[in-house]
CSV table of C-alpha atoms in Angstrom, one decimal:
chain,number,residue,atom,x,y,z
I,559,MET,CA,0.0,0.0,0.0
I,560,ARG,CA,1.3,3.4,-1.0
I,561,LEU,CA,2.1,5.8,1.9
I,562,ALA,CA,2.6,8.7,-0.4
I,563,GLY,CA,0.2,9.6,-3.2
I,564,ASP,CA,-3.5,9.8,-3.2
I,565,SER,CA,-4.5,6.9,-0.9
I,566,GLY,CA,-1.9,8.1,1.5
I,567,ILE,CA,-3.2,11.6,1.6
I,568,LEU,CA,-6.8,10.3,1.9
I,569,ARG,CA,-5.9,8.0,4.7
I,570,LYS,CA,-4.1,10.8,6.6
I,571,GLU,CA,-7.1,13.0,6.0
I,572,GLN,CA,-9.4,10.2,7.1
I,573,GLU,CA,-7.6,10.2,10.4
I,574,MET,CA,-7.8,13.9,10.7
I,575,TRP,CA,-11.5,13.9,10.1
I,576,GLU,CA,-12.0,11.3,12.7
I,577,SER,CA,-10.1,13.3,15.3
I,578,THR,CA,-12.0,16.4,14.2
I,579,ASP,CA,-15.3,14.6,14.6
I,580,LYS,CA,-14.4,13.6,18.1
I,581,SER,CA,-13.4,17.2,18.9
I,582,LEU,CA,-16.7,18.5,17.7
I,583,GLN,CA,-18.8,16.1,19.7
I,584,GLU,CA,-17.0,17.0,22.9
I,585,ALA,CA,-17.3,20.7,22.2
I,586,PHE,CA,-21.0,20.7,21.8
I,587,GLN,CA,-21.6,19.0,25.0
I,588,ASP,CA,-19.9,21.6,27.0
I,589,LEU,CA,-20.1,25.2,26.1
I,590,ASN,CA,-17.2,26.2,28.3
I,591,ALA,CA,-15.2,23.5,26.9
I,592,LEU,CA,-16.1,24.8,23.5
I,593,MET,CA,-14.3,28.0,24.2
I,594,SER,CA,-11.1,26.1,24.9
I,595,LYS,CA,-11.8,23.8,22.0
I,596,ALA,CA,-12.2,26.9,19.8
I,597,LYS,CA,-8.5,27.5,19.7
I,598,GLU,CA,-8.1,23.9,18.6
I,599,MET,CA,-10.8,24.3,15.9
I,600,VAL,CA,-9.1,27.4,14.5
I,601,MET,CA,-5.9,25.5,14.3
I,602,LEU,CA,-7.6,22.6,12.5
I,603,ALA,CA,-9.3,25.0,10.1
I,604,GLU,CA,-5.9,26.6,9.4
I,605,LYS,CA,-4.4,23.2,8.7
I,606,MET,CA,-7.2,22.3,6.3
I,607,ARG,CA,-6.8,25.6,4.6
I,608,GLN,CA,-3.2,25.0,4.1
I,609,LYS,CA,-3.8,21.5,2.8
I,610,LEU,CA,-6.2,22.7,0.2
I,611,LEU,CA,-4.0,25.5,-1.0
I,612,SER,CA,-1.0,23.4,-1.3
I,613,GLY,CA,-0.5,20.2,-3.2
I,614,PRO,CA,0.2,19.4,-6.9
I,615,THR,CA,-2.0,21.3,-9.3
I,616,THR,CA,-1.7,22.1,-13.0
I,617,GLN,CA,-1.2,19.2,-15.3
I,618,PRO,CA,-2.9,18.9,-18.7
I,619,GLY,CA,-5.8,16.5,-18.2
I,620,ALA,CA,-5.6,17.1,-14.4
I,621,ASN,CA,-5.9,14.1,-12.2
I,622,ASP,CA,-9.6,13.7,-11.6
I,623,GLU,CA,-9.2,11.8,-8.4
I,624,GLU,CA,-7.1,14.6,-6.9
I,625,MET,CA,-9.5,17.3,-8.0
I,626,GLY,CA,-12.2,15.0,-6.6
I,627,SER,CA,-10.8,14.7,-3.2
I,628,LYS,CA,-10.1,18.4,-2.9
I,629,GLN,CA,-13.6,19.1,-4.1
I,630,GLU,CA,-14.8,16.8,-1.4
I,631,MET,CA,-12.9,18.6,1.3
I,632,GLN,CA,-14.2,22.0,0.1
I,633,ASP,CA,-17.8,20.7,0.1
I,634,TRP,CA,-17.4,19.2,3.5
I,635,MET,CA,-15.9,22.4,4.9
I,636,LEU,CA,-18.8,24.4,3.4
I,637,SER,CA,-21.3,22.1,5.0
I,638,VAL,CA,-19.8,22.6,8.5
I,639,GLY,CA,-19.9,26.3,7.9
I,640,ILE,CA,-16.2,27.0,7.2
I,641,ALA,CA,-15.9,29.1,4.0
I,642,SER,CA,-13.8,27.4,1.4
I,643,PRO,CA,-10.4,29.0,1.2
I,644,VAL,CA,-10.0,28.0,-2.4
I,645,THR,CA,-12.8,30.1,-3.9
I,646,LYS,CA,-13.2,30.5,-7.6
I,647,GLU,CA,-12.0,34.1,-7.2
I,648,SER,CA,-8.7,33.2,-5.6
I,649,ALA,CA,-8.0,30.0,-7.6
I,650,GLY,CA,-10.3,31.3,-10.4
I,651,ALA,CA,-7.8,31.7,-13.1
I,652,LEU,CA,-6.4,28.4,-12.3
I,653,TYR,CA,-9.8,26.6,-12.2
I,654,HIS,CA,-10.9,28.0,-15.5
I,655,GLN,CA,-7.6,27.4,-17.1
I,656,GLN,CA,-7.7,23.8,-16.2
I,657,LEU,CA,-11.3,23.6,-17.3
I,658,SER,CA,-10.4,25.3,-20.5
I,659,ARG,CA,-7.9,22.7,-21.4
I,660,LEU,CA,-10.2,19.9,-20.4
I,661,LEU,CA,-12.9,21.3,-22.6
I,662,ALA,CA,-10.7,21.8,-25.6
I,663,ASP,CA,-9.9,18.1,-25.4
I,664,PHE,CA,-13.4,17.0,-24.7
I,665,VAL,CA,-15.1,18.9,-27.6
I,666,LYS,CA,-13.0,17.2,-30.3
I,667,ILE,CA,-15.2,14.2,-30.8
I,668,PRO,CA,-18.6,15.9,-30.5
I,669,LEU,CA,-17.4,18.6,-32.8
I,670,GLU,CA,-16.3,16.0,-35.4
I,671,LYS,CA,-19.7,14.3,-35.1
I,672,ALA,CA,-21.6,17.6,-35.5
I,673,GLY,CA,-19.7,18.5,-38.7
I,674,GLY,CA,-17.3,21.2,-37.3
I,675,MET,CA,-19.8,23.4,-35.4
I,676,ILE,CA,-21.7,22.7,-32.2
I,677,ASN,CA,-24.1,24.7,-30.1
I,678,LEU,CA,-22.6,25.8,-26.7
I,679,ILE,CA,-25.7,24.5,-24.9
I,680,ASP,CA,-25.1,21.0,-26.4
I,681,ILE,CA,-21.5,21.0,-25.1
I,682,TYR,CA,-22.8,22.1,-21.7
I,683,CYS,CA,-25.1,19.0,-21.5
I,684,LEU,CA,-22.6,16.6,-23.0
I,685,PHE,CA,-19.8,17.7,-20.7
I,686,ASN,CA,-21.8,17.6,-17.5
I,687,ARG,CA,-23.3,14.3,-18.4
I,688,ALA,CA,-19.9,12.9,-18.9
I,689,ARG,CA,-18.7,14.4,-15.7
I,690,GLY,CA,-21.4,12.9,-13.6
I,691,THR,CA,-20.6,14.9,-10.6
I,692,GLU,CA,-18.9,18.3,-9.9
I,693,LEU,CA,-21.0,19.7,-12.7
I,694,ILE,CA,-19.8,22.9,-14.2
I,695,SER,CA,-22.1,26.0,-14.4
I,696,PRO,CA,-22.9,27.7,-17.6
I,697,GLU,CA,-20.8,30.6,-16.5
I,698,ASP,CA,-17.8,28.3,-15.9
I,699,LEU,CA,-18.3,26.9,-19.4
I,700,LEU,CA,-18.4,30.3,-21.0
I,701,GLN,CA,-15.4,31.6,-19.1
I,702,ALA,CA,-13.4,28.5,-19.9
I,703,CYS,CA,-14.2,28.8,-23.6
I,704,SER,CA,-13.4,32.5,-23.6
I,705,ILE,CA,-9.9,31.6,-22.4
I,706,TRP,CA,-9.2,29.5,-25.6
I,707,GLU,CA,-8.3,32.5,-27.6
I,708,LYS,CA,-5.3,33.0,-25.3
I,709,PHE,CA,-4.0,29.5,-26.0
I,710,ASP,CA,-3.1,27.7,-29.1
I,711,VAL,CA,-6.0,25.3,-29.3
I,712,PRO,CA,-7.7,24.3,-32.5
I,713,VAL,CA,-11.2,25.4,-31.3
I,714,MET,CA,-12.9,28.7,-30.8
I,715,LEU,CA,-16.1,30.3,-29.4
I,716,ARG,CA,-18.3,32.1,-31.8
I,717,LYS,CA,-21.4,34.3,-31.3
I,718,PHE,CA,-23.9,34.8,-34.0
I,719,ASN,CA,-26.0,37.9,-34.5
I,720,SER,CA,-29.0,36.1,-33.2
I,721,GLY,CA,-27.2,35.5,-29.9
I,722,VAL,CA,-26.6,31.8,-30.4
I,723,MET,CA,-23.2,30.7,-29.3
I,724,VAL,CA,-21.3,27.9,-30.8
I,725,ILE,CA,-18.0,26.1,-30.6
I,726,GLN,CA,-16.3,25.6,-33.9
I,727,ASN,CA,-13.0,24.3,-35.3
I,728,LYS,CA,-10.7,27.1,-36.2
I,729,SER,CA,-10.2,25.4,-39.5
I,730,HIS,CA,-14.0,25.6,-40.3
I,731,THR,CA,-14.6,28.2,-42.8
I,732,ASP,CA,-17.8,29.9,-43.6
I,733,GLU,CA,-17.1,29.8,-47.3
I,734,GLU,CA,-17.2,26.0,-47.3
I,735,VAL,CA,-20.7,26.1,-45.7
I,736,PHE,CA,-22.0,28.8,-48.1
I,737,ALA,CA,-20.8,26.8,-51.0
I,738,ARG,CA,-22.7,23.7,-49.7
I,739,ILE,CA,-25.8,25.8,-49.0
I,740,LYS,CA,-25.7,27.4,-52.4
I,741,SER,CA,-25.6,24.1,-54.1
I,742,LEU,CA,-28.5,22.9,-51.9
I,743,ALA,CA,-30.6,25.9,-52.7
I,744,LEU,CA,-30.0,25.3,-56.5
I,745,LYS,CA,-31.5,21.8,-56.4
I,746,PRO,CA,-34.8,21.4,-58.2
I,747,ASP,CA,-36.9,20.9,-55.0
I,748,ALA,CA,-35.3,23.8,-53.3
I,749,LEU,CA,-35.9,26.0,-56.4
I,750,LYS,CA,-39.6,25.0,-56.4
I,751,THR,CA,-40.5,25.1,-52.8
I,752,GLY,CA,-37.5,26.6,-50.9
I,753,LEU,CA,-35.1,25.3,-48.3
I,754,SER,CA,-36.1,25.0,-44.7
I,755,ALA,CA,-33.8,24.7,-41.7
I,756,SER,CA,-34.8,21.1,-41.2
I,757,ASP,CA,-34.2,20.3,-44.9
I,758,ALA,CA,-30.7,21.8,-44.6
I,759,ALA,CA,-30.0,20.1,-41.3
I,760,MET,CA,-30.8,16.7,-42.7
I,761,THR,CA,-28.8,17.1,-45.8
I,762,LEU,CA,-25.8,18.7,-44.2
I,763,GLY,CA,-25.9,16.3,-41.2
I,764,ILE,CA,-26.0,19.0,-38.6
I,765,ALA,CA,-28.4,20.1,-35.9
I,766,PRO,CA,-31.5,22.2,-37.1
I,767,ALA,CA,-30.5,25.1,-34.9
I,768,MET,CA,-27.0,25.2,-36.5
I,769,ALA,CA,-28.5,24.8,-40.0
I,770,LYS,CA,-30.8,27.8,-39.3
I,771,GLU,CA,-27.8,29.9,-38.2
I,772,HIS,CA,-26.0,29.0,-41.4
I,773,LEU,CA,-29.0,29.8,-43.5
I,774,LEU,CA,-29.4,33.2,-41.8
I,775,THR,CA,-25.7,34.0,-42.3
I,776,ALA,CA,-26.0,33.0,-46.0
I,777,GLU,CA,-29.0,35.3,-46.2
I,778,SER,CA,-27.1,38.2,-44.7
I,779,LYS,CA,-24.4,37.7,-47.2
I,780,GLY,CA,-26.9,37.9,-50.1
I,781,PHE,CA,-26.8,34.3,-51.2
I,782,LEU,CA,-30.3,33.5,-50.1
I,783,CYS,CA,-33.6,35.4,-49.4
I,784,ARG,CA,-36.5,34.4,-47.2
I,785,ASP,CA,-40.1,33.4,-47.8
I,786,VAL,CA,-42.3,33.8,-44.8
I,787,SER,CA,-45.9,32.6,-45.0
I,788,ALA,CA,-48.5,30.3,-43.5
I,789,ASP,CA,-46.5,27.4,-45.0
I,790,GLY,CA,-43.6,28.3,-42.7
I,791,PHE,CA,-40.2,29.9,-43.1
I,792,GLN,CA,-38.1,28.9,-46.1
I,793,PHE,CA,-35.1,30.3,-47.9
I,794,TYR,CA,-34.6,30.6,-51.7
I,795,ILE,CA,-31.6,31.2,-53.7
I,796,ASN,CA,-31.3,35.0,-54.2
I,797,PHE,CA,-31.4,36.4,-57.7
I,798,PHE,CA,-32.9,39.9,-57.1
I,799,HIS,CA,-29.6,41.4,-58.2
I,800,GLU,CA,-29.9,39.8,-61.6
I,801,ILE,CA,-33.1,41.6,-62.4
I,802,ASP,CA,-33.0,45.0,-64.2
I,803,PRO,CA,-35.7,47.4,-62.9
I,804,SER,CA,-35.7,49.2,-66.3
I,805,ASP,CA,-36.6,45.9,-68.1
I,806,LEU,CA,-38.7,43.7,-65.8
I,807,TYR,CA,-39.2,41.0,-68.4
I,808,PHE,CA,-35.6,40.3,-69.3
I,809,VAL,CA,-34.1,37.1,-68.0
I,810,LYS,CA,-30.4,36.7,-68.6
I,811,ASP,CA,-29.4,33.3,-70.1
I,812,TYR,CA,-27.8,30.8,-67.7
I,813,GLY,CA,-28.1,33.1,-64.7
I,814,ILE,CA,-29.6,32.0,-61.4
I,815,TYR,CA,-32.8,33.7,-62.3
I,816,ASP,CA,-32.9,31.7,-65.5
I,817,THR,CA,-32.2,28.5,-63.6
I,818,TRP,CA,-35.0,29.3,-61.2
I,819,VAL,CA,-37.5,30.1,-64.0
I,820,LYS,CA,-36.8,26.8,-65.8
I,821,ALA,CA,-37.2,24.8,-62.6
I,822,ALA,CA,-40.3,26.5,-61.2
I,823,LEU,CA,-42.1,26.9,-64.6
I,824,ALA,CA,-43.5,23.4,-64.5
I,825,SER,CA,-45.5,24.1,-61.4
I,826,TRP,CA,-47.3,27.2,-62.6
H,576,MET,CA,-47.2,34.7,-69.6
H,577,GLN,CA,-49.4,35.5,-66.7
H,578,LYS,CA,-51.5,38.6,-66.9
H,579,LEU,CA,-53.2,40.8,-64.4
H,580,GLY,CA,-55.7,42.9,-66.2
H,581,ASP,CA,-53.8,44.2,-69.2
H,582,LEU,CA,-50.5,44.0,-67.5
H,583,LYS,CA,-48.1,41.2,-68.4
H,584,LEU,CA,-46.6,39.8,-65.2
H,585,PRO,CA,-42.9,39.2,-65.0
H,586,ASN,CA,-41.6,35.8,-64.0
H,587,PHE,CA,-40.4,37.0,-60.6
H,588,PHE,CA,-44.0,37.7,-59.7
H,589,ASN,CA,-44.1,34.0,-58.9
H,590,TYR,CA,-41.0,34.0,-56.7
H,591,PRO,CA,-42.2,33.6,-53.1
H,592,PRO,CA,-39.5,35.8,-51.6
H,593,TYR,CA,-40.9,38.7,-53.7
H,594,PHE,CA,-43.9,38.8,-51.4
H,595,THR,CA,-41.9,38.8,-48.1
H,596,LEU,CA,-40.3,42.0,-47.0
H,597,GLN,CA,-36.6,41.2,-47.1
H,598,PRO,CA,-34.6,42.1,-44.0
H,599,VAL,CA,-31.2,42.3,-45.6
H,600,ARG,CA,-30.6,45.8,-46.8
H,601,ASP,CA,-29.2,45.2,-50.2
H,602,THR,CA,-31.7,42.6,-51.0
H,603,ARG,CA,-34.5,44.8,-49.8
H,604,GLU,CA,-33.4,47.7,-51.9
H,605,LYS,CA,-33.6,45.6,-55.0
H,606,GLN,CA,-37.0,44.2,-54.0
H,607,VAL,CA,-38.3,47.7,-53.4
H,608,GLN,CA,-37.1,48.9,-56.8
H,609,LEU,CA,-38.9,46.0,-58.5
H,610,TRP,CA,-42.2,46.6,-56.6
H,611,LYS,CA,-42.1,50.4,-57.4
H,612,GLU,CA,-41.8,49.7,-61.1
H,613,LEU,CA,-44.5,47.0,-61.0
H,614,ILE,CA,-46.9,49.2,-59.1
H,615,LEU,CA,-46.5,52.1,-61.5
H,616,ASP,CA,-46.8,49.9,-64.5
H,617,TYR,CA,-50.0,48.2,-63.2
H,618,CYS,CA,-51.6,51.5,-62.2
H,619,ARG,CA,-50.8,53.0,-65.6
H,620,THR,CA,-52.2,50.1,-67.5
H,621,GLN,CA,-55.3,49.9,-65.4
H,622,LYS,CA,-55.6,53.7,-64.9
H,623,ILE,CA,-55.7,53.3,-61.2
H,624,PHE,CA,-55.0,56.5,-59.2
H,625,VAL,CA,-55.6,55.4,-55.6
H,626,ILE,CA,-54.5,52.4,-53.7
H,627,GLY,CA,-56.3,51.7,-50.4
H,628,LEU,CA,-54.1,49.7,-48.0
H,629,GLU,CA,-57.0,48.2,-46.2
H,630,GLU,CA,-58.7,47.0,-49.4
H,631,GLU,CA,-57.6,44.1,-51.6
H,632,PHE,CA,-55.4,45.2,-54.4
H,633,PRO,CA,-55.0,42.5,-57.1
H,634,LEU,CA,-51.3,43.3,-57.6
H,635,PHE,CA,-50.5,42.6,-53.9
H,636,SER,CA,-51.6,39.0,-54.0
H,637,ASN,CA,-50.5,36.0,-56.1
H,638,PRO,CA,-53.0,33.1,-55.9
H,639,VAL,CA,-50.7,30.9,-58.0
H,640,ILE,CA,-48.1,30.8,-55.3
H,641,GLU,CA,-50.5,31.6,-52.5
H,642,ARG,CA,-48.7,34.7,-51.2
H,643,THR,CA,-49.9,38.1,-50.2
H,644,LEU,CA,-48.0,41.2,-49.1
H,645,SER,CA,-48.2,42.0,-45.5
H,646,HIS,CA,-49.5,45.5,-44.5
H,647,GLU,CA,-45.9,46.4,-43.5
H,648,ALA,CA,-44.6,45.4,-46.9
H,649,LYS,CA,-47.3,47.4,-48.7
H,650,GLU,CA,-46.6,50.4,-46.7
H,651,ALA,CA,-42.8,50.1,-47.3
H,652,PHE,CA,-43.2,49.9,-51.1
H,653,LEU,CA,-45.7,52.7,-51.3
H,654,SER,CA,-43.6,54.9,-49.0
H,655,ALA,CA,-40.7,54.3,-51.3
H,656,LEU,CA,-42.9,55.6,-54.2
H,657,VAL,CA,-43.8,58.6,-52.1
H,658,ALA,CA,-40.2,59.4,-51.3
H,659,GLU,CA,-39.5,59.4,-55.0
H,660,GLY,CA,-42.3,61.8,-55.7
H,661,ARG,CA,-44.3,59.2,-57.7
H,662,ALA,CA,-47.1,58.9,-55.0
H,663,GLU,CA,-48.6,60.8,-52.2
H,664,TRP,CA,-50.3,59.7,-49.0
H,665,MET,CA,-53.8,61.1,-48.9
H,666,ASP,CA,-54.2,60.7,-45.1
H,667,LYS,CA,-52.0,60.8,-42.0
H,668,GLY,CA,-52.8,57.2,-41.2
H,669,HIS,CA,-51.3,56.0,-44.6
H,670,LYS,CA,-54.5,54.3,-45.5
H,671,LYS,CA,-54.8,55.7,-49.0
H,672,CYS,CA,-52.1,56.5,-51.5
H,673,LEU,CA,-52.4,58.6,-54.6
H,674,ILE,CA,-50.3,57.0,-57.4
H,675,LEU,CA,-48.7,59.4,-59.8
H,676,TRP,CA,-47.8,57.1,-62.6
H,677,HIS,CA,-47.6,60.4,-64.5
H,678,ARG,CA,-46.2,63.2,-62.4
H,679,ILE,CA,-48.4,66.3,-62.0
H,680,GLN,CA,-45.9,68.0,-64.4
H,681,ASP,CA,-46.5,65.2,-67.0
H,682,TRP,CA,-50.3,65.6,-66.7
H,683,ALA,CA,-49.9,69.3,-67.2
H,684,ASP,CA,-47.9,68.8,-70.3
H,685,LEU,CA,-50.5,66.3,-71.6
H,686,ILE,CA,-53.3,68.9,-71.0
H,687,LEU,CA,-51.4,71.5,-73.0
H,688,ARG,CA,-50.8,69.1,-75.8
H,689,PHE,CA,-54.5,68.2,-75.8
H,690,VAL,CA,-55.4,71.9,-75.9
H,691,ARG,CA,-53.1,72.6,-78.9
H,692,GLU,CA,-54.1,69.4,-80.8
H,693,ASN,CA,-57.7,70.3,-80.6
H,694,GLY,CA,-57.4,74.0,-81.3
H,695,LEU,CA,-58.7,74.9,-77.9
H,696,GLU,CA,-56.2,77.7,-77.2
H,697,ASP,CA,-58.7,80.4,-76.4
H,698,SER,CA,-61.7,78.4,-75.5
H,699,VAL,CA,-63.5,77.5,-72.4
H,700,MET,CA,-64.3,74.0,-71.1
H,701,THR,CA,-65.6,72.5,-67.9
H,702,VAL,CA,-63.2,70.4,-65.9
H,703,GLU,CA,-65.5,67.4,-66.4
H,704,GLU,CA,-65.3,67.8,-70.2
H,705,ILE,CA,-61.5,67.7,-70.1
H,706,ARG,CA,-61.6,64.3,-68.5
H,707,SER,CA,-64.8,62.8,-70.0
H,708,GLY,CA,-65.8,64.8,-73.0
H,709,THR,CA,-65.7,63.5,-76.6
H,710,GLU,CA,-62.4,65.3,-77.4
H,711,SER,CA,-60.6,63.5,-74.6
H,712,ARG,CA,-61.7,60.0,-75.7
H,713,GLY,CA,-58.7,58.0,-76.8
H,714,THR,CA,-56.3,60.2,-75.0
H,715,GLU,CA,-54.7,59.7,-71.6
H,716,LEU,CA,-56.8,62.4,-70.1
H,717,HIS,CA,-59.9,60.3,-70.5
H,718,GLY,CA,-61.1,59.0,-67.2
H,719,MET,CA,-58.3,60.6,-65.2
H,720,ASP,CA,-58.8,61.2,-61.5
H,721,ARG,CA,-60.4,64.5,-60.7
H,722,THR,CA,-58.0,65.4,-57.9
H,723,VAL,CA,-55.0,64.8,-60.1
H,724,LEU,CA,-56.6,66.9,-62.9
H,725,MET,CA,-57.3,69.8,-60.5
H,726,ARG,CA,-53.7,69.7,-59.3
H,727,ALA,CA,-52.4,69.8,-62.9
H,728,LEU,CA,-54.8,72.6,-63.8
H,729,LYS,CA,-53.7,74.6,-60.8
H,730,GLN,CA,-50.1,74.2,-61.8
H,731,LEU,CA,-50.9,75.5,-65.3
H,732,GLU,CA,-53.0,78.4,-63.8
H,733,HIS,CA,-49.9,79.3,-61.7
H,734,LYS,CA,-47.9,79.5,-65.0
H,735,GLY,CA,-50.6,81.7,-66.5
H,736,LYS,CA,-51.7,79.2,-69.1
H,737,LEU,CA,-55.3,79.1,-68.0
H,738,ALA,CA,-57.8,80.4,-65.5
H,739,ILE,CA,-60.1,78.3,-63.3
H,740,PHE,CA,-63.5,79.6,-62.4
H,741,LYS,CA,-66.6,78.4,-60.7
H,742,GLY,CA,-69.5,77.5,-62.8
H,743,THR,CA,-73.3,77.7,-62.3
H,744,SER,CA,-73.5,74.5,-60.1
H,745,ALA,CA,-71.2,73.4,-57.3
H,746,ASP,CA,-69.2,71.0,-59.3
H,747,ASP,CA,-69.2,72.7,-62.6
H,748,GLU,CA,-65.9,74.3,-62.5
H,749,GLY,CA,-64.6,75.6,-65.8
H,750,VAL,CA,-61.3,76.5,-67.4
H,751,LYS,CA,-60.4,79.3,-69.7
H,752,PHE,CA,-57.3,78.5,-71.7
H,753,SER,CA,-54.9,81.3,-72.7
H,754,LEU,CA,-51.9,79.7,-74.1
């Protein structure tokens, strides 16, 4: 059995807790005695504080067991009313830095599956579900992701005009997506009845919310325009710029307008 | 080719996004231009002078694709015409819009031409005769909106080309030309 290392620390701590527990019991039985015990309690608290503040810390892919036992101590101290010495404010930078690295690693696979871009909320769920315990808060996630730009990681946080936040591969370019969307919008069905977010999601193999963001971005760049009606919300390939206001009837050969006319003609 | 009354409809009239007010600025600018032209063409062909936003206007709906302009869209396109001087709001609530598919100046010129072509330089006519008399038949003046006609006549009066005077009955105003 190891004397040093995790189990050693835990065992020592176990002994400490047991003695602490005994102290507490005696103290509560006798208020006067409590006063004298108080000095002991303060010393104990100080020792615990030192324990928590010291010890090995930053390693990429930090030891979960170690973080776990520290977390346990913090939680226990909180429950007996002793404020945790290692608050997020004091160890904040460190905590989020560690988390940041963990996350950069963790998102690789989900990002791949999602096609290069994934909603922040989805990562929040996936990560916490994988953690099981010591769940991170949304603020933690946001802060950890914001730190990425300071480090050389292949992922980045991105906010759309609509407010939706996503994590994407740095190598992911919008141009690629627009090219795919454009070709989708030029397919016969899309020319006739438009392209909805769910259509795009299915074909591109991404989440509908992501597809909608892409469609909206393509619209803002002028590739698409929208059709809003009782039938729903669709996008069509944009060819307004091809039409000459001084000759409303002219359709340029082989342009997008021409392609649309030929495809849609059949249904009129 | 689809027609609406006597107007040939362009292909893009069946493009669903044409009936949704576009949010992206550049796209909207293009869309507005196309609607302005189409509205003027339709009104000119059908001799429509007033568009009521709360009534159905055939041009603002397309049953083939089952799309209709929203009130917001109608107001946006008509306001663009107003800004260009090709239309005027007839009320503060923007419920009725006077469409000047000929500007008042153009109408004035047409009246002058009509007068010269019919040798009416020194004669007198009632306002009604100008727009519904036998001489006006076959000309653009025939069936024109009375408000618009009065505006054009007033402009010409201002230039000293004619004088407007009240007739024997309330709506029997007359015009003395003096070109």
